[in-house]
Short mmCIF file of C-alpha atoms in Angstrom, two decimals:
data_model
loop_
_atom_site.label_atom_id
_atom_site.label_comp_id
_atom_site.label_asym_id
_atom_site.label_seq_id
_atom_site.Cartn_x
_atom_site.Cartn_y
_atom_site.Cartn_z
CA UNK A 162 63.89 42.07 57.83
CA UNK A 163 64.98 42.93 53.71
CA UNK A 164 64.24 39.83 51.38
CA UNK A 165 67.78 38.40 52.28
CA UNK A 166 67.13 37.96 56.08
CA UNK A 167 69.01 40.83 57.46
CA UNK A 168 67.81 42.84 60.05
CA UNK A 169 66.40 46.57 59.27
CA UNK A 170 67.62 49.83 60.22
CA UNK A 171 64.42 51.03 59.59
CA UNK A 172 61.96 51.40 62.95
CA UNK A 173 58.12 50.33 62.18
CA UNK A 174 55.88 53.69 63.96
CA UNK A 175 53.45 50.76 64.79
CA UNK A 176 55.59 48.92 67.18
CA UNK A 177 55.94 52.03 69.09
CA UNK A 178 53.97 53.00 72.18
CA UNK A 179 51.86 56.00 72.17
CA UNK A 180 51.89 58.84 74.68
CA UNK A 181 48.75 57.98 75.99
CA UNK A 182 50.09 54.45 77.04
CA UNK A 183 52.97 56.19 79.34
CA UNK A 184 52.28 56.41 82.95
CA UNK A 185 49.55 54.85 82.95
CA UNK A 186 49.29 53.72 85.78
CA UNK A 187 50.33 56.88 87.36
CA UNK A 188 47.64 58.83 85.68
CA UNK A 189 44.84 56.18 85.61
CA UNK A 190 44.78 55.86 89.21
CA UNK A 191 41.91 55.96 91.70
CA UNK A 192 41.88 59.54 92.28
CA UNK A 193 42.62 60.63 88.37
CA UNK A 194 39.92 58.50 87.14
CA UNK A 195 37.11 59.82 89.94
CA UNK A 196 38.11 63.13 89.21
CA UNK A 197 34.89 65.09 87.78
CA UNK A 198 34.97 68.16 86.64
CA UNK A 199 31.89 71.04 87.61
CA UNK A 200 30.04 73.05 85.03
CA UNK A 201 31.76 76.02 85.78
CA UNK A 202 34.89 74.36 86.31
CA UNK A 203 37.93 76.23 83.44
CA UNK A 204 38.64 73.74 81.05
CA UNK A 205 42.07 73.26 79.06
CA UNK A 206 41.95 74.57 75.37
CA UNK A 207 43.35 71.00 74.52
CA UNK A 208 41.10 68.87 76.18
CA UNK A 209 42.01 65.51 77.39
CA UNK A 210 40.94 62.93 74.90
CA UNK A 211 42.34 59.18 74.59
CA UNK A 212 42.06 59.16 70.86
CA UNK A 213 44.48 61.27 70.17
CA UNK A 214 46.91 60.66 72.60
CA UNK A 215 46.74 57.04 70.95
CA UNK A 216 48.02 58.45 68.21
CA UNK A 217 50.74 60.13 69.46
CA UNK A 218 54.43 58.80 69.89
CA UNK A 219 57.74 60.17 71.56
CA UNK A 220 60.28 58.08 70.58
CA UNK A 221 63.81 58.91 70.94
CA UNK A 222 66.02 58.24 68.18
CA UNK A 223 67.31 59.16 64.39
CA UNK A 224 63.69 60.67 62.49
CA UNK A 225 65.77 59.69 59.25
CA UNK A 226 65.30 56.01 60.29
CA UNK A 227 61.17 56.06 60.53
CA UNK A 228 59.30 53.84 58.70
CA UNK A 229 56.83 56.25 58.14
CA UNK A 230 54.61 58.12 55.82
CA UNK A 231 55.83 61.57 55.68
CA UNK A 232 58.66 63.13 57.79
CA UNK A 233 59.15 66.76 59.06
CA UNK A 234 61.92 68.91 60.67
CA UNK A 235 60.29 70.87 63.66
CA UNK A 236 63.34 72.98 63.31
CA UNK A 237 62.83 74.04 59.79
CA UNK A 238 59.80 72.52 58.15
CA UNK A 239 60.74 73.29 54.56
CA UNK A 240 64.31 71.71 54.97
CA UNK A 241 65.96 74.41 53.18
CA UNK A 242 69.01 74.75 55.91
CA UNK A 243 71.75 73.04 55.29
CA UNK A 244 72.56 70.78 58.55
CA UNK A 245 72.98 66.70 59.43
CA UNK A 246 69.26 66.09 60.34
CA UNK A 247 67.88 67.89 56.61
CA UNK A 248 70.76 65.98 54.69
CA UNK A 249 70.29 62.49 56.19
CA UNK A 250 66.29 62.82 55.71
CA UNK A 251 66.68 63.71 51.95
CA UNK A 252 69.13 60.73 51.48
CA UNK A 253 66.42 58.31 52.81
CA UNK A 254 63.34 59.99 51.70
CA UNK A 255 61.70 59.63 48.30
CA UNK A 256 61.85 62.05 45.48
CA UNK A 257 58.36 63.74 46.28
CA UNK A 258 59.68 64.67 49.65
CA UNK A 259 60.07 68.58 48.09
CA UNK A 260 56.63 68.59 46.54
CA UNK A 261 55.27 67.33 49.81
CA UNK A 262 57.08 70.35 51.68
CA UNK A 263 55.07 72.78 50.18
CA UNK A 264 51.98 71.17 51.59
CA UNK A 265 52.55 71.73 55.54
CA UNK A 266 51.28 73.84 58.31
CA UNK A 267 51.25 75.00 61.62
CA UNK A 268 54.03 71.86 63.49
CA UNK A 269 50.08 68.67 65.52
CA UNK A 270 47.16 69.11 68.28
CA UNK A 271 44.85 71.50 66.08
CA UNK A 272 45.65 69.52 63.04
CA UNK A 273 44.38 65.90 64.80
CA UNK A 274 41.43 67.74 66.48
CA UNK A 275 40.34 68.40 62.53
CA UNK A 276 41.96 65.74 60.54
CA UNK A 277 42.76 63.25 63.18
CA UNK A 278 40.67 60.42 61.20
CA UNK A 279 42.97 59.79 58.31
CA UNK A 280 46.20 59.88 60.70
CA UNK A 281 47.58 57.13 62.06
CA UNK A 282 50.35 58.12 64.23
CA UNK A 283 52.38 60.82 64.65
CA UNK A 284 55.99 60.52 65.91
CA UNK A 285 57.68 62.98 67.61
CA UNK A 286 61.57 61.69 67.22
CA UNK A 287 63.90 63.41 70.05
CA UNK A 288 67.44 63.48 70.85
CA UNK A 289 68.62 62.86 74.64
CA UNK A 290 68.83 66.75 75.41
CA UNK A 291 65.50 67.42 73.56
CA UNK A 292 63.35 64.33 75.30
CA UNK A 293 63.07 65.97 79.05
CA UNK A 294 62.29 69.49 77.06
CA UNK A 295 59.29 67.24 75.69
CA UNK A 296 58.15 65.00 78.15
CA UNK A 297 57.72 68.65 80.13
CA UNK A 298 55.85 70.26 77.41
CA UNK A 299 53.77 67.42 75.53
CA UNK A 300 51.46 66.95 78.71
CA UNK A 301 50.09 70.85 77.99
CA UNK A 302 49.10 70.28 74.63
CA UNK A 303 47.97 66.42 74.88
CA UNK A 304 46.83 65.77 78.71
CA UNK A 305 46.54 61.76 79.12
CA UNK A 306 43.57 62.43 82.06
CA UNK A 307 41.81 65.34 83.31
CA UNK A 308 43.92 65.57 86.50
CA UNK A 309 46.99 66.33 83.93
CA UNK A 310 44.95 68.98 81.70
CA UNK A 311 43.59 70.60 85.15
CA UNK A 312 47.23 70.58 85.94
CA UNK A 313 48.28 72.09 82.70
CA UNK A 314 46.17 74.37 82.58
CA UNK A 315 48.10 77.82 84.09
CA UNK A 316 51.47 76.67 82.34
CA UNK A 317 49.81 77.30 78.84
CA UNK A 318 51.62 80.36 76.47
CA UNK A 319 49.43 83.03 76.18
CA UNK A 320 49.14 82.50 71.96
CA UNK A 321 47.68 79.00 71.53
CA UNK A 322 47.53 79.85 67.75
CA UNK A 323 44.22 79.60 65.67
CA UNK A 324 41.83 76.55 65.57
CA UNK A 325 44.49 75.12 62.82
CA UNK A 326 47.49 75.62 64.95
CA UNK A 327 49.12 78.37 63.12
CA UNK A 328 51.06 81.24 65.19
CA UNK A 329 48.53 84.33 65.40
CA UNK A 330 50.81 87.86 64.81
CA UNK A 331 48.41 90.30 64.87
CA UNK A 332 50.45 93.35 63.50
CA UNK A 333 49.78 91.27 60.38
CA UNK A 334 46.51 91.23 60.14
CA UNK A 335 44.19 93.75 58.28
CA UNK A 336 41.16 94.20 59.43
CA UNK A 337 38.70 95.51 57.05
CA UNK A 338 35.29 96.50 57.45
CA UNK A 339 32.82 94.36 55.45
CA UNK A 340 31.12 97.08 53.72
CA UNK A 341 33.54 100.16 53.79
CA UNK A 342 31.16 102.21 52.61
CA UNK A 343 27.98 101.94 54.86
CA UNK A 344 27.96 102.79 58.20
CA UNK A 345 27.79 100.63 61.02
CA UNK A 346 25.13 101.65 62.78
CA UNK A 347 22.59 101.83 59.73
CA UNK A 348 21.32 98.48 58.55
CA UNK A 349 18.05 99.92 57.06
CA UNK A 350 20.57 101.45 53.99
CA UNK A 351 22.16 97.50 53.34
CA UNK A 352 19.18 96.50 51.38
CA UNK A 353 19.13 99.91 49.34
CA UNK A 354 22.40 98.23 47.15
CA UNK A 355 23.73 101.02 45.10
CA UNK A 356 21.39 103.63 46.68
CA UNK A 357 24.16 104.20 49.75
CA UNK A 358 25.75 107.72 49.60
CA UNK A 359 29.89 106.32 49.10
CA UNK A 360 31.59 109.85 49.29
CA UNK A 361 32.72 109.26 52.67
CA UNK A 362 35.37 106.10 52.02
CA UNK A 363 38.28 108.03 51.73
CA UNK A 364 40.83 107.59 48.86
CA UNK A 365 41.20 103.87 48.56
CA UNK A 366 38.97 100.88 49.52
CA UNK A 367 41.15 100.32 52.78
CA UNK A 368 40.57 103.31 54.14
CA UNK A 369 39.23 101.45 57.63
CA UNK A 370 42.47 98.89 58.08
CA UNK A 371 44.26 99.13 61.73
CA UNK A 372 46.93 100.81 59.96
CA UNK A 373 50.96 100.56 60.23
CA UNK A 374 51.94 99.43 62.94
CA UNK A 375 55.97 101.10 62.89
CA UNK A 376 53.42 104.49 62.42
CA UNK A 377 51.56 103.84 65.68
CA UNK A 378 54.78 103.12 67.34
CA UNK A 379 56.17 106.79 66.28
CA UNK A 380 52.91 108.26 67.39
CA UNK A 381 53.36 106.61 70.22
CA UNK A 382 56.40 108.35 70.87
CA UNK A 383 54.89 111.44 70.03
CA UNK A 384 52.03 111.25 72.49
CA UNK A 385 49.44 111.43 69.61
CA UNK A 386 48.24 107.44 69.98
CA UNK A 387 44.59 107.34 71.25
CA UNK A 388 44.18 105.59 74.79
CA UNK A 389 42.03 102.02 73.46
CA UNK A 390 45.55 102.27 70.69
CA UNK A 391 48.07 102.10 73.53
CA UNK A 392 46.25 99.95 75.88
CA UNK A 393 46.01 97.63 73.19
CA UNK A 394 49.97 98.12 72.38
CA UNK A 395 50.06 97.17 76.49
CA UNK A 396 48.44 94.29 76.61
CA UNK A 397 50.10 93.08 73.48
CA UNK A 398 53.59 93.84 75.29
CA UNK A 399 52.01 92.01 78.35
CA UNK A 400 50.82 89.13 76.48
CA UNK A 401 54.32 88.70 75.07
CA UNK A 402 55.90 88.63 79.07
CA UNK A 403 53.96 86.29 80.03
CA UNK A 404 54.30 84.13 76.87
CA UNK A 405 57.77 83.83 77.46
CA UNK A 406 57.80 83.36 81.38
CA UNK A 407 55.49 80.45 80.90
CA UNK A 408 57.97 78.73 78.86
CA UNK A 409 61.48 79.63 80.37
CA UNK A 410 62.94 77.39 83.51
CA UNK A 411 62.66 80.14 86.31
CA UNK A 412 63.58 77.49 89.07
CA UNK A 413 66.79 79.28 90.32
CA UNK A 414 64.73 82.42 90.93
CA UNK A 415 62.26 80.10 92.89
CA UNK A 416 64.22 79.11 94.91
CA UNK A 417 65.40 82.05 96.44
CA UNK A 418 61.80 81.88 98.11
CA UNK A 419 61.27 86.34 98.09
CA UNK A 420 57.92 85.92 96.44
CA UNK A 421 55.02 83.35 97.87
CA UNK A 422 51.24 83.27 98.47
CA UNK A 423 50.04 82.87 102.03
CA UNK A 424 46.71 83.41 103.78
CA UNK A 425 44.30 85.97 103.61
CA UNK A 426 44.00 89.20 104.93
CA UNK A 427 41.02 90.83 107.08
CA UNK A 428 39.26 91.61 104.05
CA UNK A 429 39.30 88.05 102.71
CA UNK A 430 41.92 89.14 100.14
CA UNK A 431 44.91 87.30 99.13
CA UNK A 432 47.90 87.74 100.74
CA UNK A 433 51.06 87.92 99.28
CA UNK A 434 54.74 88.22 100.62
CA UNK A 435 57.98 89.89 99.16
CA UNK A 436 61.28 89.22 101.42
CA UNK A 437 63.71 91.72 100.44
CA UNK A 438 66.64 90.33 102.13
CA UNK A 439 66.17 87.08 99.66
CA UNK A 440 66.67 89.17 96.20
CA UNK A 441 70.13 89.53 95.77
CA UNK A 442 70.01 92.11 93.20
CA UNK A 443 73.48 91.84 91.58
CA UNK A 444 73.99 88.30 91.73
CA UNK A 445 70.81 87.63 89.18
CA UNK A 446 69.36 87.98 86.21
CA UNK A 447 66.59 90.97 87.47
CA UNK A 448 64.67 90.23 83.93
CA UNK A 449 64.28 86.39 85.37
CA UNK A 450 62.90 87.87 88.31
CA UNK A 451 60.54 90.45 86.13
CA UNK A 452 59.61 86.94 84.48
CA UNK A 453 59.24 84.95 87.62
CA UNK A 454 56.90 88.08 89.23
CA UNK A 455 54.43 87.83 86.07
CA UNK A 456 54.29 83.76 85.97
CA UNK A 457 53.35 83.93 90.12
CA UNK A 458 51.10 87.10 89.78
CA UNK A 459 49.37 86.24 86.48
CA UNK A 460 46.33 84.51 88.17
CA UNK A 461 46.38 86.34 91.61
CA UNK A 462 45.87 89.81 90.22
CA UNK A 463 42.92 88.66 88.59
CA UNK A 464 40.88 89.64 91.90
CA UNK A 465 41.69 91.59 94.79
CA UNK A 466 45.14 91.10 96.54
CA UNK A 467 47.70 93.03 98.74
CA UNK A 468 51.07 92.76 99.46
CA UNK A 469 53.63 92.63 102.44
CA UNK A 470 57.41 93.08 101.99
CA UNK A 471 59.22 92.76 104.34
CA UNK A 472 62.45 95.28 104.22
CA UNK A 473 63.90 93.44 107.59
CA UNK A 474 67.70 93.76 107.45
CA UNK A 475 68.18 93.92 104.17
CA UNK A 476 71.37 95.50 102.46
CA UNK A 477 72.38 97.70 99.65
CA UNK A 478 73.18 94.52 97.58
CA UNK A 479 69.08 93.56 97.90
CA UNK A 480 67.37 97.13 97.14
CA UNK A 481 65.18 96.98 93.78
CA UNK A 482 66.60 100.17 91.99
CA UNK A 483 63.50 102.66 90.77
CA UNK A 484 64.36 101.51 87.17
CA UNK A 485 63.21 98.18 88.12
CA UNK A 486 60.09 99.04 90.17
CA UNK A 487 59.44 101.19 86.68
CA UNK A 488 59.74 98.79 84.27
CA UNK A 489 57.69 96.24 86.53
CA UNK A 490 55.21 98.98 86.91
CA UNK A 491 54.71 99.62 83.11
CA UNK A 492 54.83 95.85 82.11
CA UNK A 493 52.18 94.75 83.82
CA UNK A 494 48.89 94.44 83.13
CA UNK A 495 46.18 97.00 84.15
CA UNK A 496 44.70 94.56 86.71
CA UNK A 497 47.98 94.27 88.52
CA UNK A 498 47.21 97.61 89.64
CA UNK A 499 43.45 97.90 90.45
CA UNK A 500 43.24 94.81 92.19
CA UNK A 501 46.22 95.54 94.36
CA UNK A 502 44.64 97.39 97.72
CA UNK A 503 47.48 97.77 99.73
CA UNK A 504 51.03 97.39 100.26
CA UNK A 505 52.17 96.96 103.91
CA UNK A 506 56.04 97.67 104.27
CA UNK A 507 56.98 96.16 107.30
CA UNK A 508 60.35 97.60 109.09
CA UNK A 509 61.13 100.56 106.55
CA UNK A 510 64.32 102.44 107.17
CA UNK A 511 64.26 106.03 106.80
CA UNK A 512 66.03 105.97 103.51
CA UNK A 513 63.97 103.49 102.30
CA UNK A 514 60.57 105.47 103.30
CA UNK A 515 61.94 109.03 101.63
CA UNK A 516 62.84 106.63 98.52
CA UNK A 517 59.41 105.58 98.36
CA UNK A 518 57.91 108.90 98.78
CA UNK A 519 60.03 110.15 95.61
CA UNK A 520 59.23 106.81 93.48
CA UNK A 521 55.25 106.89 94.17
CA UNK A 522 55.62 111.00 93.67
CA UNK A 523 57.34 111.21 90.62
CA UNK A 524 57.46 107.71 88.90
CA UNK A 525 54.20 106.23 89.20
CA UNK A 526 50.68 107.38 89.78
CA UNK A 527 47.99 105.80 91.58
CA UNK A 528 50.42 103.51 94.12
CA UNK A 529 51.04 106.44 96.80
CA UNK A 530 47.80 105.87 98.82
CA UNK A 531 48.09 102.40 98.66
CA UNK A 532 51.58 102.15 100.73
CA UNK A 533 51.28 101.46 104.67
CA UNK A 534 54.94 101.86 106.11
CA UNK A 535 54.67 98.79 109.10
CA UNK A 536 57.03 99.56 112.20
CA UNK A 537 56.50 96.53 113.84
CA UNK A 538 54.25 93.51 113.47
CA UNK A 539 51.54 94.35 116.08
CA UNK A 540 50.47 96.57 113.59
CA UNK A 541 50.60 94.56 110.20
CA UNK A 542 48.15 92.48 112.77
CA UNK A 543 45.65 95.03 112.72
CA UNK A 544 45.08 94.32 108.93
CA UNK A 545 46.54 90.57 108.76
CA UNK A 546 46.03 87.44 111.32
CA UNK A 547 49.59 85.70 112.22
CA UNK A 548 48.26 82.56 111.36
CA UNK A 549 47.60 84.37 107.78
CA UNK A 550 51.10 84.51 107.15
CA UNK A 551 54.18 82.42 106.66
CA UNK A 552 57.04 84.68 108.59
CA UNK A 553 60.58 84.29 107.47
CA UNK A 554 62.21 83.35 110.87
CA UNK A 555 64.77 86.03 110.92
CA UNK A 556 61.67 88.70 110.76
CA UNK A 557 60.00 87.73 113.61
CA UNK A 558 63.43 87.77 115.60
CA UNK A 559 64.42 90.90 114.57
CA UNK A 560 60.81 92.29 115.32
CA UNK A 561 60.96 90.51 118.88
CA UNK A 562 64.77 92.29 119.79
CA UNK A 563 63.31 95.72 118.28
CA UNK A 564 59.44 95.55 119.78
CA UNK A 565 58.96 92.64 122.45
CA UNK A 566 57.57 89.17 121.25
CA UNK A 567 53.92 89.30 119.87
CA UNK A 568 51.48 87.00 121.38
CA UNK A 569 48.46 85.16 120.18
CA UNK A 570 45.15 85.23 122.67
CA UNK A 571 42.62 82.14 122.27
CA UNK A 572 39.52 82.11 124.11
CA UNK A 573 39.08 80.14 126.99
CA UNK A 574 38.29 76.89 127.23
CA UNK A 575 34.45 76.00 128.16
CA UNK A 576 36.12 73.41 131.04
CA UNK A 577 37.55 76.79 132.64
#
């Protein structure tokens, strides 16, 4: 209320209930709360932690309108565009607001892990389309129990930033050598100060910086990059993927179910399953499904796996070109391909097995040995249990018209 008696426009922060108070009851229940994690157990780069999330806030409503101590634009943190949101915050802020600007950094978690004691609250203020985009995304960086962090845990981006928050971009950071000048592997001559023999530097006192990274990409291009250069180009390209398919909604390529874990195979490897006939190739996005492949496969390929695709009555309108099967090749990371021990394709055509023999020939190296063209599923059983793998129905009819109905033997029963 203003001195006259009538009511504010203004919203107090402390009448506002933090994140950690939502669900509560969802996330504080029996099982949550029990839930104890082993020593070896991987653990959330945000860890849960009640403090915090006490002083967090997502409110939905005009940020102009907080009664609060500073105010920032997530969308453009030094206010300089010209828009509604920047205007209507300069009309109701102070006049240090600008001088204040200059001050910020990278937009909460890092910052109240290291200054958290001389914050009160912090508010994140949403619109109606922005508050399900948070409520989906504030749970990675601020879990309210260890169930939710656990939980979190796979859909974090790749770059988490630095321990204050800030983005990392390594093409723009030089890395320089301590001492230029003395070598590495001879710490007897650091204590000898100006005694060290310097003629070797080079020109100029950066002469051991990474280096430009446009000139790596040309020697790239010229086959003159060294093989630690481009595997670290890779994995930066990889990291980037994986960033991304971590973040975008990929549900509409889920559901088309052509990519699932199952069992196990003989080996005790993980089993998983490609149905052809479910990728309709020209009626999606084929970089969603790139994206989809790499948020699934991220954490499988990290030990040994194989795969089964089934090709079972699929058309020309559900055939991965090569281009594809190229590009998926060369995204992904280097243990995609030496944890992957075999590919069974079940019910190959004899287009689709001369196709293969030309992709794994001429397009890829390394893959051709691991391909096991599957006729029917009595042999795919030699290698995989039924019970090991969730069929699509129409396979196992088509495999019953084309090579009699498999059966499953138990052993008899002791009453017997």
């Amino acid at each position: 209320m203003d001195p006259l008696g009538a009511p504010s426009q203004f919203v107090d922060v402390d009448a506002l209930p933090s994140w950690g108070d939502s669900c509560r009851d969802e996330l504080n229940s029996s099982d949550t709360t029990a839930e104890i994690f082993q020593e070896d157990t991987v653990r959330s780069p945000f860890l849960y932690n009640k403090d915090i999330n006490g002083k967090v806030v997502l409110w939905k409503g005009d940020v102009a309108l907080l009664n609060c101590t500073a105010i920032v634009n997530t969308s453009n943190e030094s206010l300089t565009d010209k828009n509604p949101v920047s205007e209507s915050i300069f009309m109701l802020a102070g006049p240090d607001l600008k001088e204040d600007l200059q001050k910020l950094k990278g937009t909460v978690r890092r910052f109240l892990e290291i200054h958290g004691e001389t914050i009160e609250k912090v508010v994140f203020a949403v619109s109606d389309l922005e508050e399900a985009t948070y409520q989906k995304l504030l749970p990675l960086y601020f879990p309210r129990s260890l169930k939710e962090e656990n939980r979190s845990l796979p859909y974090l981006p790749a770059d988490i930033g630095n321990a204050e928050g800030e983005p990392v971009v390594p093409e723009r950071q030089i890395r320089i050598s301590e001492k230029p000048g003395a070598p590495e592997d001879n710490q007897e001559e650091e204590d000898e100060g100006l005694g060290v023999d310097l003629s070797f530097i080079g020109s100029h006192a950066f002469a051991r910086m990474e280096g430009d990274i446009d000139k790596q990409r040309k020697l790239i291009l010229q086959g003159q990059l060294s093989e630690a250069a481009l595997q670290k180009q890779h994995q930066r390209n990889y990291n980037r993927w994986l960033c991304q398919a971590r973040s975008e909604d990929l549900s509409d390529i889920a559901s088309l179910k052509a990519l699932y874990q199952t069992g196990v195979d003989n080996c005790g490897r993980t089993v998983m399953v490609v149905v052809g006939r479910n990728i309709p190739v020209t009626l999606i996005d084929m970089d969603k499904a790139l994206l989809y492949f790499i948020h699934v496969m991220d954490h499988i390929a990290v030990k040994e796996y194989v795969l089964v695709y089934f090709h079972t009555l699929t058309s020309e309108y559900n055939h991965l070109d090569s281009d594809f099967l190229k590009k998926l090749y060369d995204v992904v990371d280097v243990k995609y391909k030496r944890n992957l021990k075999a590919v069974y394709f079940v019910h190959p055509t004899f287009r689709s097995k001369v196709s293969t023999w030309f992709f794994t020939t001429f397009s890829v190296s390394g893959l051709k040995d691991k391909i096991h063209h599957v006729d029917s599923l009595h042999q795919l059983f030699s290698a995989i249990s039924p019970e090991q793998i969730d069929f699509p129905p129409f396979v196992l009819e088509y495999d019953a018209r084309e090579n009699g109905p498999y059966y499953t033997s138990y052993p008899p029963s002791p009453d017997l």
